[in-house]
Short mmCIF file of C-alpha atoms in Angstrom, two decimals:
data_model
loop_
_atom_site.label_atom_id
_atom_site.label_comp_id
_atom_site.label_asym_id
_atom_site.label_seq_id
_atom_site.Cartn_x
_atom_site.Cartn_y
_atom_site.Cartn_z
CA MET A 1 -50.39 -59.80 -11.54
CA ALA A 2 -52.70 -56.81 -10.81
CA TYR A 3 -52.25 -54.98 -7.75
CA THR A 4 -55.21 -53.15 -5.79
CA GLU A 5 -54.91 -49.76 -4.92
CA LYS A 6 -54.22 -49.71 -1.68
CA VAL A 7 -51.19 -51.92 -2.24
CA ILE A 8 -49.66 -49.81 -4.75
CA ASP A 9 -50.16 -46.68 -2.18
CA HIS A 10 -48.35 -48.79 0.40
CA TYR A 11 -45.80 -50.00 -1.94
CA GLU A 12 -44.94 -46.56 -3.14
CA ASN A 13 -45.50 -44.57 -0.38
CA PRO A 14 -44.57 -46.90 2.58
CA ARG A 15 -45.59 -45.57 6.14
CA ASN A 16 -43.07 -45.92 8.94
CA VAL A 17 -40.07 -46.95 7.11
CA GLY A 18 -37.10 -47.58 9.35
CA SER A 19 -34.93 -48.86 12.58
CA MET A 20 -35.04 -48.39 16.40
CA ASP A 21 -32.42 -49.55 18.77
CA LYS A 22 -33.47 -53.36 19.39
CA GLU A 23 -31.66 -52.82 22.63
CA ASP A 24 -33.68 -50.10 24.09
CA PRO A 25 -35.91 -51.86 26.78
CA SER A 26 -38.84 -50.02 25.53
CA VAL A 27 -38.59 -51.47 22.35
CA GLY A 28 -39.87 -54.86 20.84
CA THR A 29 -38.23 -56.40 17.63
CA GLY A 30 -40.37 -59.07 15.73
CA MET A 31 -38.40 -60.43 12.83
CA VAL A 32 -40.47 -63.34 10.80
CA GLY A 33 -40.59 -65.31 7.51
CA ALA A 34 -37.26 -66.07 5.77
CA PRO A 35 -35.19 -65.24 2.72
CA ALA A 36 -35.65 -68.91 1.03
CA CYS A 37 -39.87 -68.21 1.21
CA GLY A 38 -39.37 -64.57 -0.84
CA ASP A 39 -40.11 -62.79 2.29
CA VAL A 40 -38.80 -61.08 5.76
CA MET A 41 -40.46 -58.99 7.69
CA ARG A 42 -39.36 -56.67 10.67
CA LEU A 43 -41.43 -54.73 12.80
CA GLN A 44 -40.67 -52.57 15.77
CA ILE A 45 -42.71 -50.96 18.41
CA LYS A 46 -42.02 -48.57 21.38
CA VAL A 47 -44.11 -48.82 24.08
CA ASN A 48 -44.39 -45.83 26.66
CA GLU A 49 -45.03 -45.95 30.43
CA GLN A 50 -48.74 -46.83 29.76
CA GLY A 51 -48.51 -49.23 28.13
CA ILE A 52 -49.44 -47.39 24.69
CA ILE A 53 -47.19 -48.41 21.14
CA GLU A 54 -46.44 -44.78 20.54
CA ASP A 55 -44.30 -45.62 17.72
CA ALA A 56 -43.80 -48.23 15.09
CA LYS A 57 -41.18 -48.66 12.20
CA PHE A 58 -40.51 -51.45 9.73
CA LYS A 59 -38.41 -52.99 6.84
CA THR A 60 -39.65 -55.76 4.78
CA TYR A 61 -37.87 -57.71 2.08
CA GLY A 62 -40.55 -59.30 -0.15
CA CYS A 63 -43.61 -58.74 -2.73
CA GLY A 64 -45.66 -55.53 -2.95
CA SER A 65 -47.97 -57.33 -0.74
CA ALA A 66 -45.80 -57.83 2.27
CA ILE A 67 -44.50 -54.63 1.93
CA ALA A 68 -47.94 -53.20 1.99
CA SER A 69 -48.93 -55.47 4.73
CA SER A 70 -46.44 -54.48 7.00
CA SER A 71 -46.54 -50.58 5.97
CA LEU A 72 -50.16 -51.01 6.91
CA VAL A 73 -49.57 -52.89 10.23
CA THR A 74 -47.22 -49.72 11.38
CA GLU A 75 -50.17 -47.35 10.95
CA TRP A 76 -52.85 -49.70 12.76
CA VAL A 77 -50.49 -50.26 15.79
CA LYS A 78 -49.66 -46.97 16.53
CA GLY A 79 -51.59 -45.83 19.62
CA LYS A 80 -52.87 -48.77 20.46
CA THR A 81 -52.40 -50.88 24.15
CA LEU A 82 -50.67 -54.39 23.57
CA ASP A 83 -53.89 -55.81 24.44
CA GLU A 84 -55.78 -54.29 21.73
CA VAL A 85 -53.08 -54.89 18.83
CA LYS A 86 -53.16 -58.42 19.51
CA MET A 87 -56.79 -58.42 18.30
CA ILE A 88 -55.53 -57.58 15.08
CA ARG A 89 -55.90 -60.34 12.87
CA ASN A 90 -54.72 -61.27 9.03
CA LYS A 91 -57.90 -61.61 7.79
CA ASP A 92 -58.32 -57.74 8.49
CA ILE A 93 -55.15 -57.11 6.73
CA ALA A 94 -56.10 -59.15 3.84
CA GLU A 95 -59.49 -57.06 3.76
CA GLU A 96 -58.33 -54.33 3.94
CA LEU A 97 -55.74 -54.14 1.37
CA GLU A 98 -58.29 -56.48 -0.78
CA LEU A 99 -55.16 -59.19 -1.28
CA PRO A 100 -55.88 -62.04 -3.52
CA PRO A 101 -55.72 -65.71 -2.09
CA VAL A 102 -52.02 -66.00 -3.25
CA LYS A 103 -50.82 -63.26 -1.28
CA ILE A 104 -52.84 -64.20 2.17
CA HIS A 105 -49.66 -65.48 3.21
CA CYS A 106 -48.07 -61.80 3.43
CA SER A 107 -50.84 -60.97 5.90
CA VAL A 108 -50.37 -64.19 8.03
CA LEU A 109 -46.91 -62.73 8.11
CA ALA A 110 -47.58 -59.70 9.31
CA GLU A 111 -50.01 -61.01 12.04
CA ASP A 112 -47.01 -63.00 12.92
CA ALA A 113 -44.65 -59.71 12.96
CA ILE A 114 -46.97 -58.07 15.75
CA ALA A 115 -47.08 -61.10 17.90
CA ALA A 116 -43.40 -61.60 17.39
CA ALA A 117 -42.87 -58.02 18.19
CA ILE A 118 -45.15 -57.88 21.37
CA ALA A 119 -43.39 -61.15 22.67
CA ASP A 120 -40.19 -59.39 22.53
CA TYR A 121 -40.87 -56.46 24.07
CA GLN A 122 -42.80 -58.58 27.05
CA SER A 123 -39.63 -60.75 27.40
CA LYS A 124 -37.52 -57.88 28.49
CA HIS A 125 -40.16 -56.99 30.98
CA VAL A 126 -40.80 -60.26 32.66
CA ALA A 127 -38.16 -59.93 35.53
CA ALA A 128 -39.36 -55.99 36.11
CA MET B 1 -36.62 -38.86 -29.08
CA THR B 2 -39.65 -39.69 -27.13
CA LEU B 3 -39.40 -43.28 -25.75
CA LYS B 4 -42.86 -45.47 -25.84
CA ILE B 5 -43.54 -46.94 -22.12
CA PRO B 6 -43.73 -49.56 -21.34
CA ILE B 7 -40.56 -50.78 -22.81
CA TYR B 8 -40.68 -54.28 -23.71
CA LEU B 9 -37.59 -56.31 -22.62
CA ASP B 10 -39.21 -60.05 -22.60
CA TYR B 11 -38.38 -61.00 -25.97
CA SER B 12 -37.78 -64.80 -24.66
CA ALA B 13 -41.20 -64.81 -23.43
CA THR B 14 -42.24 -63.89 -27.17
CA THR B 15 -41.49 -61.56 -29.78
CA PRO B 16 -43.88 -59.31 -31.69
CA VAL B 17 -44.59 -60.59 -35.06
CA ASP B 18 -42.46 -58.62 -37.63
CA GLU B 19 -44.34 -56.37 -40.04
CA ARG B 20 -43.35 -58.02 -43.27
CA VAL B 21 -44.17 -61.47 -41.82
CA ALA B 22 -47.85 -60.15 -40.97
CA LYS B 23 -48.24 -58.70 -44.42
CA LYS B 24 -47.46 -62.60 -45.69
CA MET B 25 -49.94 -63.78 -43.40
CA CYS B 26 -52.59 -61.42 -43.89
CA ASP B 27 -52.40 -62.85 -47.56
CA CYS B 28 -53.61 -66.25 -46.77
CA LEU B 29 -56.60 -65.57 -44.62
CA THR B 30 -59.91 -63.68 -46.70
CA ALA B 31 -61.66 -64.78 -49.78
CA GLU B 32 -59.38 -62.53 -51.66
CA GLY B 33 -56.19 -64.37 -50.64
CA ASN B 34 -54.62 -67.88 -50.28
CA PHE B 35 -57.23 -69.36 -48.07
CA GLY B 36 -57.38 -72.90 -49.39
CA ASN B 37 -56.83 -75.97 -47.49
CA PRO B 38 -53.18 -77.68 -48.42
CA ALA B 39 -54.67 -81.01 -48.24
CA SER B 40 -57.16 -80.02 -51.25
CA ARG B 41 -55.84 -81.91 -54.31
CA SER B 42 -58.61 -81.03 -56.53
CA HIS B 43 -58.54 -77.67 -57.00
CA VAL B 44 -56.54 -74.64 -57.57
CA PHE B 45 -57.19 -73.09 -54.11
CA GLY B 46 -55.70 -76.12 -52.29
CA TRP B 47 -52.81 -76.63 -54.98
CA LYS B 48 -51.89 -72.84 -54.30
CA ALA B 49 -52.02 -73.32 -50.40
CA GLU B 50 -49.51 -76.44 -50.69
CA GLU B 51 -47.25 -74.50 -52.39
CA ALA B 52 -47.20 -71.63 -49.88
CA VAL B 53 -46.59 -74.28 -47.19
CA GLU B 54 -43.97 -76.05 -49.13
CA ASP B 55 -42.38 -72.82 -49.81
CA ALA B 56 -42.33 -72.11 -46.19
CA ARG B 57 -41.07 -75.49 -45.60
CA ASP B 58 -38.05 -74.72 -47.39
CA GLN B 59 -37.31 -71.47 -45.65
CA VAL B 60 -37.68 -73.02 -42.12
CA ALA B 61 -35.10 -75.76 -43.41
CA ALA B 62 -32.45 -73.31 -45.18
CA LEU B 63 -32.76 -71.53 -41.49
CA VAL B 64 -31.37 -74.50 -39.78
CA GLY B 65 -29.57 -76.81 -42.41
CA ALA B 66 -31.81 -79.26 -43.07
CA ASP B 67 -33.54 -80.74 -46.06
CA ALA B 68 -37.32 -79.70 -46.39
CA LYS B 69 -38.85 -83.24 -46.43
CA GLU B 70 -37.32 -83.29 -42.56
CA ILE B 71 -39.53 -80.46 -41.29
CA VAL B 72 -42.80 -81.56 -39.49
CA TRP B 73 -45.27 -78.71 -38.82
CA THR B 74 -46.72 -78.40 -35.19
CA SER B 75 -48.61 -76.06 -33.32
CA GLY B 76 -45.20 -74.78 -31.14
CA ALA B 77 -42.28 -75.91 -29.44
CA THR B 78 -44.12 -77.52 -26.73
CA GLU B 79 -46.03 -79.87 -29.01
CA SER B 80 -42.59 -80.76 -31.15
CA ASN B 81 -41.20 -81.47 -27.71
CA ASN B 82 -43.80 -83.91 -26.81
CA LEU B 83 -43.92 -85.55 -30.25
CA ALA B 84 -39.59 -85.82 -30.43
CA ILE B 85 -39.50 -87.32 -26.59
CA LYS B 86 -42.60 -89.23 -26.60
CA GLY B 87 -42.67 -90.04 -30.00
CA ALA B 88 -39.26 -91.35 -30.21
CA ALA B 89 -39.38 -93.07 -26.53
CA GLN B 90 -42.32 -94.91 -27.72
CA PHE B 91 -41.08 -96.30 -30.88
CA TYR B 92 -37.68 -97.14 -29.84
CA LYS B 93 -38.82 -98.61 -26.22
CA LYS B 94 -37.81 -101.73 -27.31
CA LYS B 95 -34.21 -100.54 -27.21
CA GLY B 96 -34.30 -99.39 -23.83
CA ARG B 97 -36.18 -97.41 -21.44
CA HIS B 98 -33.86 -94.86 -20.14
CA ILE B 99 -33.83 -91.12 -20.82
CA VAL B 100 -31.30 -88.44 -19.95
CA THR B 101 -31.92 -84.73 -19.79
CA MET B 102 -31.28 -81.40 -17.65
CA THR B 103 -33.18 -80.39 -14.48
CA THR B 104 -33.11 -76.62 -16.38
CA GLU B 105 -34.76 -78.03 -19.47
CA HIS B 106 -38.08 -76.35 -20.23
CA LYS B 107 -41.41 -77.38 -18.65
CA ALA B 108 -42.74 -78.80 -21.95
CA VAL B 109 -39.52 -81.14 -21.96
CA ILE B 110 -39.31 -82.18 -18.01
CA ASP B 111 -43.11 -82.44 -18.20
CA THR B 112 -43.25 -84.87 -21.02
CA CYS B 113 -40.37 -86.84 -19.39
CA ARG B 114 -42.25 -87.27 -16.26
CA ALA B 115 -45.32 -88.58 -18.13
CA LEU B 116 -42.85 -90.99 -19.64
CA GLU B 117 -41.81 -91.94 -16.17
CA ARG B 118 -45.53 -92.82 -15.22
CA GLU B 119 -45.42 -95.29 -18.57
CA GLY B 120 -42.44 -97.23 -17.07
CA PHE B 121 -39.41 -95.22 -18.49
CA GLU B 122 -36.38 -94.18 -15.89
CA VAL B 123 -35.29 -90.27 -16.50
CA THR B 124 -31.81 -89.39 -15.24
CA TYR B 125 -32.04 -85.19 -14.77
CA LEU B 126 -28.45 -84.01 -14.63
CA ASP B 127 -27.92 -80.52 -13.13
CA PRO B 128 -25.56 -78.05 -14.86
CA GLU B 129 -22.54 -76.69 -13.46
CA PRO B 130 -23.00 -73.39 -11.84
CA ASN B 131 -22.47 -71.31 -15.07
CA GLY B 132 -25.59 -73.28 -16.30
CA LEU B 133 -23.56 -75.44 -19.00
CA MET B 134 -23.75 -79.31 -19.18
CA ASP B 135 -20.67 -80.81 -17.82
CA ILE B 136 -19.56 -83.39 -20.96
CA ASP B 137 -18.10 -86.17 -18.85
CA LYS B 138 -21.22 -86.03 -16.39
CA PHE B 139 -23.46 -86.04 -19.64
CA LYS B 140 -21.20 -89.21 -20.81
CA ALA B 141 -21.22 -91.03 -17.25
CA ALA B 142 -25.13 -90.46 -17.38
CA LEU B 143 -25.49 -92.51 -20.54
CA ARG B 144 -26.22 -96.57 -20.08
CA ASP B 145 -26.47 -99.34 -22.68
CA ASP B 146 -30.37 -98.89 -22.05
CA THR B 147 -29.98 -95.13 -22.75
CA VAL B 148 -32.78 -94.55 -25.79
CA LEU B 149 -32.56 -91.27 -25.86
CA ALA B 150 -30.88 -88.17 -24.59
CA SER B 151 -32.72 -84.46 -24.86
CA VAL B 152 -30.99 -80.95 -24.23
CA MET B 153 -32.05 -77.65 -24.83
CA PHE B 154 -29.75 -75.57 -27.22
CA VAL B 155 -30.29 -72.17 -25.74
CA ASN B 156 -31.81 -71.50 -22.10
CA ASN B 157 -34.92 -69.58 -21.68
CA GLU B 158 -34.10 -68.24 -18.47
CA ILE B 159 -30.47 -67.75 -18.51
CA GLY B 160 -29.67 -67.86 -22.29
CA VAL B 161 -26.46 -70.10 -22.12
CA VAL B 162 -25.77 -72.22 -25.18
CA GLN B 163 -25.29 -75.90 -24.91
CA ASP B 164 -22.31 -77.51 -26.60
CA ILE B 165 -24.90 -79.55 -28.73
CA ALA B 166 -22.27 -80.28 -31.46
CA GLN B 167 -20.33 -82.68 -28.66
CA LEU B 168 -23.38 -83.56 -26.39
CA GLY B 169 -24.63 -84.86 -30.13
CA SER B 170 -21.45 -86.69 -30.85
CA ILE B 171 -21.39 -88.62 -27.78
CA CYS B 172 -24.88 -89.63 -28.42
CA ARG B 173 -24.15 -90.45 -32.25
CA GLU B 174 -21.27 -92.90 -30.93
CA LYS B 175 -23.36 -94.75 -28.58
CA GLY B 176 -26.07 -94.75 -31.01
CA ILE B 177 -28.51 -92.74 -28.63
CA ILE B 178 -30.99 -90.66 -30.36
CA PHE B 179 -30.55 -86.84 -29.59
CA HIS B 180 -33.14 -84.35 -29.08
CA VAL B 181 -32.59 -80.41 -28.65
CA ASP B 182 -35.29 -77.84 -28.01
CA ALA B 183 -34.29 -74.93 -29.91
CA ALA B 184 -36.99 -72.94 -29.32
CA GLN B 185 -35.17 -70.06 -27.92
CA ALA B 186 -31.75 -70.72 -30.46
CA THR B 187 -33.43 -69.85 -34.25
CA GLY B 188 -32.08 -66.53 -35.09
CA LYS B 189 -29.61 -66.23 -32.20
CA VAL B 190 -27.20 -68.91 -32.97
CA LYS B 191 -26.19 -70.58 -36.15
CA ILE B 192 -27.89 -73.93 -36.65
CA ASP B 193 -26.33 -76.75 -39.47
CA LEU B 194 -28.39 -79.55 -39.04
CA GLU B 195 -26.61 -81.16 -41.90
CA ASN B 196 -23.13 -81.37 -39.76
CA LEU B 197 -24.64 -81.26 -36.57
CA PRO B 198 -25.14 -84.81 -35.18
CA VAL B 199 -28.75 -84.23 -33.85
CA ASP B 200 -31.84 -86.47 -34.56
CA LEU B 201 -34.63 -84.31 -33.54
CA MET B 202 -34.94 -80.74 -33.41
CA SER B 203 -38.18 -78.68 -31.98
CA PHE B 204 -38.84 -75.19 -33.17
CA CYS B 205 -41.39 -72.12 -32.72
CA ALA B 206 -42.27 -69.22 -34.79
CA HIS B 207 -43.13 -66.38 -32.11
CA LYS B 208 -39.69 -66.53 -30.41
CA THR B 209 -38.20 -65.30 -33.75
CA TYR B 210 -40.86 -62.66 -35.05
CA GLY B 211 -43.12 -65.13 -36.22
CA PRO B 212 -46.87 -65.98 -34.99
CA LYS B 213 -47.68 -67.72 -31.44
CA GLY B 214 -49.36 -71.09 -32.49
CA ILE B 215 -47.06 -72.60 -34.94
CA GLY B 216 -43.92 -74.69 -34.54
CA ALA B 217 -41.96 -77.31 -36.36
CA LEU B 218 -40.08 -80.52 -35.27
CA TYR B 219 -37.18 -81.34 -37.26
CA VAL B 220 -36.79 -85.32 -38.07
CA ARG B 221 -33.50 -86.48 -39.35
CA ARG B 222 -33.87 -88.77 -42.58
CA LYS B 223 -30.12 -89.95 -42.80
CA PRO B 224 -29.81 -91.83 -40.37
CA ARG B 225 -33.64 -92.36 -40.37
CA ILE B 226 -35.42 -91.46 -36.91
CA ARG B 227 -38.99 -92.62 -36.81
CA VAL B 228 -41.17 -91.25 -34.03
CA GLU B 229 -44.74 -92.43 -33.06
CA ALA B 230 -47.63 -90.20 -34.14
CA GLN B 231 -48.90 -88.48 -30.76
CA THR B 232 -52.11 -86.66 -32.98
CA HIS B 233 -54.00 -89.01 -35.00
CA GLY B 234 -56.39 -87.98 -37.89
CA GLY B 235 -56.09 -87.51 -41.91
CA GLY B 236 -52.18 -88.54 -41.76
CA HIS B 237 -50.92 -84.96 -43.04
CA GLU B 238 -46.92 -84.60 -42.47
CA ARG B 239 -46.53 -88.36 -43.56
CA GLY B 240 -48.74 -89.55 -40.32
CA MET B 241 -46.49 -87.86 -37.91
CA ARG B 242 -48.93 -85.03 -36.94
CA SER B 243 -52.12 -85.06 -38.33
CA GLY B 244 -54.67 -81.84 -38.52
CA THR B 245 -55.29 -79.42 -41.16
CA LEU B 246 -52.27 -77.33 -41.64
CA ALA B 247 -52.40 -73.64 -40.99
CA THR B 248 -51.75 -71.74 -44.22
CA HIS B 249 -51.26 -68.24 -42.83
CA GLN B 250 -48.87 -69.57 -39.42
CA ILE B 251 -47.13 -71.70 -41.81
CA VAL B 252 -46.24 -68.74 -43.76
CA GLY B 253 -45.70 -66.48 -41.06
CA MET B 254 -43.02 -68.81 -39.67
CA GLY B 255 -41.46 -69.46 -43.15
CA GLU B 256 -41.08 -65.94 -43.71
CA ALA B 257 -39.99 -64.83 -39.81
CA PHE B 258 -37.36 -67.86 -40.30
CA ARG B 259 -36.09 -66.16 -43.93
CA LEU B 260 -35.67 -63.06 -42.56
CA ALA B 261 -33.84 -64.22 -39.29
CA GLY B 262 -31.32 -66.07 -41.71
CA LEU B 263 -30.67 -62.45 -43.67
CA GLU B 264 -30.43 -60.40 -40.75
CA MET B 265 -29.44 -62.58 -37.77
CA ALA B 266 -25.44 -61.48 -38.41
CA SER B 267 -25.97 -57.99 -38.35
CA GLU B 268 -28.93 -57.98 -35.75
CA ASN B 269 -26.94 -59.91 -33.27
CA GLU B 270 -24.35 -57.43 -33.23
CA ARG B 271 -26.03 -54.68 -32.58
CA ILE B 272 -28.12 -56.61 -29.69
CA ARG B 273 -24.95 -57.36 -28.05
CA MET B 274 -23.81 -54.05 -27.71
CA LEU B 275 -27.26 -53.18 -26.20
CA ARG B 276 -26.94 -56.08 -24.12
CA ASP B 277 -23.04 -55.19 -23.17
CA ARG B 278 -24.49 -51.63 -22.38
CA LEU B 279 -26.67 -52.35 -19.88
CA TRP B 280 -24.29 -54.88 -18.01
CA ALA B 281 -21.94 -52.14 -17.92
CA GLY B 282 -24.42 -49.71 -16.32
CA LEU B 283 -25.58 -52.44 -13.67
CA GLN B 284 -22.56 -53.98 -13.07
CA ASP B 285 -21.10 -51.30 -10.71
CA MET B 286 -23.76 -51.43 -7.90
CA GLU B 287 -22.95 -53.62 -4.71
CA GLU B 288 -24.15 -57.25 -4.60
CA VAL B 289 -25.09 -57.85 -8.37
CA TYR B 290 -24.73 -61.03 -9.92
CA LEU B 291 -24.81 -62.40 -13.48
CA ASN B 292 -26.68 -65.72 -14.00
CA GLY B 293 -25.38 -67.90 -16.25
CA ASP B 294 -22.15 -68.33 -18.35
CA PHE B 295 -21.55 -64.76 -19.87
CA GLU B 296 -19.23 -65.94 -23.13
CA GLN B 297 -21.48 -69.30 -23.98
CA ARG B 298 -24.75 -67.32 -24.03
CA VAL B 299 -26.79 -65.29 -26.60
CA PRO B 300 -26.38 -61.86 -27.03
CA HIS B 301 -30.24 -61.46 -26.47
CA ASN B 302 -30.47 -62.39 -22.61
CA LEU B 303 -28.80 -60.74 -19.18
CA ASN B 304 -30.14 -62.28 -16.28
CA VAL B 305 -29.28 -60.56 -13.17
CA SER B 306 -29.70 -61.11 -9.36
CA PHE B 307 -30.04 -58.14 -7.06
CA ASN B 308 -28.99 -59.23 -3.69
CA TYR B 309 -31.52 -58.49 -1.10
CA VAL B 310 -34.30 -57.23 -3.22
CA GLU B 311 -37.24 -59.43 -3.67
CA GLY B 312 -37.76 -59.92 -7.44
CA GLU B 313 -41.44 -59.57 -7.23
CA SER B 314 -41.40 -56.07 -5.52
CA LEU B 315 -38.72 -55.01 -7.95
CA ILE B 316 -40.61 -55.75 -11.18
CA MET B 317 -43.56 -53.61 -9.34
CA ALA B 318 -41.16 -50.80 -9.26
CA LEU B 319 -39.95 -51.32 -12.83
CA LYS B 320 -43.31 -50.89 -13.95
CA ASP B 321 -42.11 -48.57 -16.96
CA ILE B 322 -40.13 -51.53 -18.65
CA ALA B 323 -41.80 -55.46 -19.21
CA VAL B 324 -39.62 -58.33 -17.79
CA SER B 325 -39.68 -61.39 -15.96
CA SER B 326 -38.52 -62.36 -12.66
CA GLY B 327 -37.25 -66.33 -11.37
CA SER B 328 -39.28 -65.17 -7.91
CA ALA B 329 -41.95 -66.87 -8.01
CA CYS B 330 -43.82 -65.26 -4.80
CA THR B 331 -47.47 -65.39 -7.14
CA SER B 332 -47.74 -68.99 -7.43
CA ALA B 333 -48.71 -70.78 -4.21
CA SER B 334 -45.53 -72.78 -3.62
CA LEU B 335 -43.20 -69.85 -3.23
CA GLU B 336 -40.72 -71.58 -4.84
CA PRO B 337 -38.28 -69.58 -7.08
CA SER B 338 -37.03 -70.45 -10.27
CA TYR B 339 -35.79 -74.07 -10.56
CA VAL B 340 -33.52 -73.00 -13.49
CA LEU B 341 -31.35 -70.71 -10.74
CA ARG B 342 -31.82 -73.09 -7.87
CA ALA B 343 -30.49 -76.24 -10.50
CA LEU B 344 -27.31 -73.59 -10.75
CA GLY B 345 -27.01 -73.93 -7.15
CA ARG B 346 -27.78 -69.99 -6.59
CA ASN B 347 -29.05 -69.32 -3.13
CA ASP B 348 -32.70 -68.71 -2.47
CA GLU B 349 -32.08 -64.80 -1.88
CA LEU B 350 -30.26 -64.62 -5.18
CA ALA B 351 -32.77 -66.84 -6.91
CA HIS B 352 -35.56 -64.49 -5.37
CA SER B 353 -33.88 -61.53 -6.31
CA SER B 354 -33.58 -62.17 -10.55
CA ILE B 355 -34.53 -60.16 -12.97
CA ARG B 356 -34.59 -61.61 -16.85
CA PHE B 357 -33.92 -58.81 -19.42
CA THR B 358 -34.25 -60.09 -22.91
CA PHE B 359 -33.61 -57.88 -25.76
CA GLY B 360 -34.84 -58.05 -29.54
CA ARG B 361 -35.05 -56.45 -32.92
CA TYR B 362 -36.96 -53.38 -31.47
CA THR B 363 -34.75 -52.47 -28.39
CA THR B 364 -32.84 -48.80 -28.61
CA ALA B 365 -29.82 -47.87 -26.99
CA GLU B 366 -32.07 -45.00 -25.36
CA GLU B 367 -34.33 -47.69 -23.90
CA ILE B 368 -31.24 -49.41 -22.39
CA ASP B 369 -29.89 -45.90 -20.67
CA TYR B 370 -33.67 -45.44 -19.55
CA VAL B 371 -33.38 -48.65 -17.83
CA ILE B 372 -30.44 -48.43 -16.08
CA ALA B 373 -31.39 -45.56 -14.51
CA LEU B 374 -34.86 -46.81 -13.49
CA VAL B 375 -33.33 -50.12 -12.04
CA LYS B 376 -30.60 -48.19 -9.89
CA ARG B 377 -33.16 -45.77 -8.40
CA ALA B 378 -35.81 -49.10 -7.61
CA VAL B 379 -33.22 -51.56 -6.29
CA GLY B 380 -32.00 -48.46 -3.97
CA LYS B 381 -35.20 -47.62 -2.65
CA LEU B 382 -36.23 -51.19 -2.22
CA ARG B 383 -32.99 -51.94 -0.19
CA GLU B 384 -33.78 -48.89 1.83
CA LEU B 385 -36.93 -50.80 2.78
CA SER B 386 -35.05 -54.63 3.23
CA PRO B 387 -33.98 -55.75 6.64
CA LEU B 388 -31.62 -58.26 4.57
CA TRP B 389 -29.58 -55.03 3.18
CA GLU B 390 -29.53 -53.49 6.68
CA MET B 391 -28.21 -57.08 8.14
CA TYR B 392 -25.93 -57.30 5.22
CA LYS B 393 -24.45 -53.80 5.86
CA ASP B 394 -24.14 -54.58 9.29
CA GLY B 395 -21.99 -57.06 8.70
CA ILE B 396 -24.33 -60.22 9.72
CA ASP B 397 -23.91 -63.30 7.64
CA LEU B 398 -27.56 -64.15 6.74
CA SER B 399 -26.67 -67.62 6.43
CA SER B 400 -25.97 -67.67 10.38
CA VAL B 401 -29.24 -66.60 10.98
CA GLN B 402 -32.47 -68.88 12.49
CA TRP B 403 -34.73 -68.02 10.19
CA ALA B 404 -38.51 -68.56 11.19
CA HIS B 405 -39.88 -70.96 8.29
CA HIS B 406 -43.11 -71.08 7.31
#
């Protein structure tokens, strides 16, 4: 299938690939998808004391659109508050990357990854 | 020597038409050439076309050890499979309504069987062993008193394994069960001698053997005589088994392609085997690389490899300089990986991580060396991106992880 230039750009030059210490209380980790489905995304966010995401990293096992969706999300979440980031919808990701209908699930997975990372971060701060 | 990019390594999808074949085909198209209708009995245009068609029938028959009278022209292996399976099942349905086949068959066989199920037939789909081969005892055990037909492919299109057709055929012969073989991927790759092979119906196509697309043949045994009910009705061509004006240029192309296959098969297969072994030697030393399908009982033209923790479609994207296919089906709405690899018992990760390399007449050693370097680079890059690879490296057992399924 033909990929859009934006997908190819993220795929060939993925932004913010890597890992952060998931035990670090300032880090939220979201891992979504399953190997059986051919997609696993792991998104990590580092949140500072002002509640702003100062860094984000990802690793993704999946097709080019899945890699591009997660790479794009790491760019979008940086510098934003958790509440702002919660507003990102899969539709926004799919539109930005011009994903075809069969690849919409990649953007859904990326939205889920954001939610999972936030939930993990917040679970570390419930008691505090 | 400069390489021509992209490199074609998808010969099991289709092959280019050999120049020598194309030349013969072109001679059967224009006003200056042999353009007549082979069914025209009243003039020389028809007689000449008929002669070309019959020469081609001899050439196809010669490659597979059959009599020319046993070859019926079709539009390709899909039609041949339909005609063989539906045609025989319908003709002999009074003898029984049970059919045996394999889960790793081509869709043209599986879907045809599904259609027969809707007509009231019962079909047993047998799984192969983990190496892709049919276990003879399991096959024997699946045959019943009301089994009318069994269908097993000669060479698997995804993993290239070669089934023991002679033995499976003898079992069917003993029990009086009609035996059909889809040999679309076999011609020019394995020796086929239908004079001695206990097979009743065999499907062929031209375009996997350097002939044109859109032409195929069905072998229908004469001794003992096998009957099939026609699926395409009309002018009664091909002794009533398949009506429709014969496409002289296509048929001539198939004949010439099969003639060349007969001449060059032995030396060509040896050369291709060396290329295949060269590629496997280059990839084998990588970590977490698995060969799909038996290595010995396999055509030399196929190497199907899973690169664990890398998803096949993204790997194909990284391998854009080469034309290969993947067992991962992320492009389809189902997200189901290759049903062939699943039938071997491969887990989902490995099924999603597979690449099929298939080689042919125009593959060179330089191309193989380029591919080895490219694949190593691409797999390395994608593993750096893969959370599964990181978990594997950290010693985490992926099967123990609770995945958030969609």
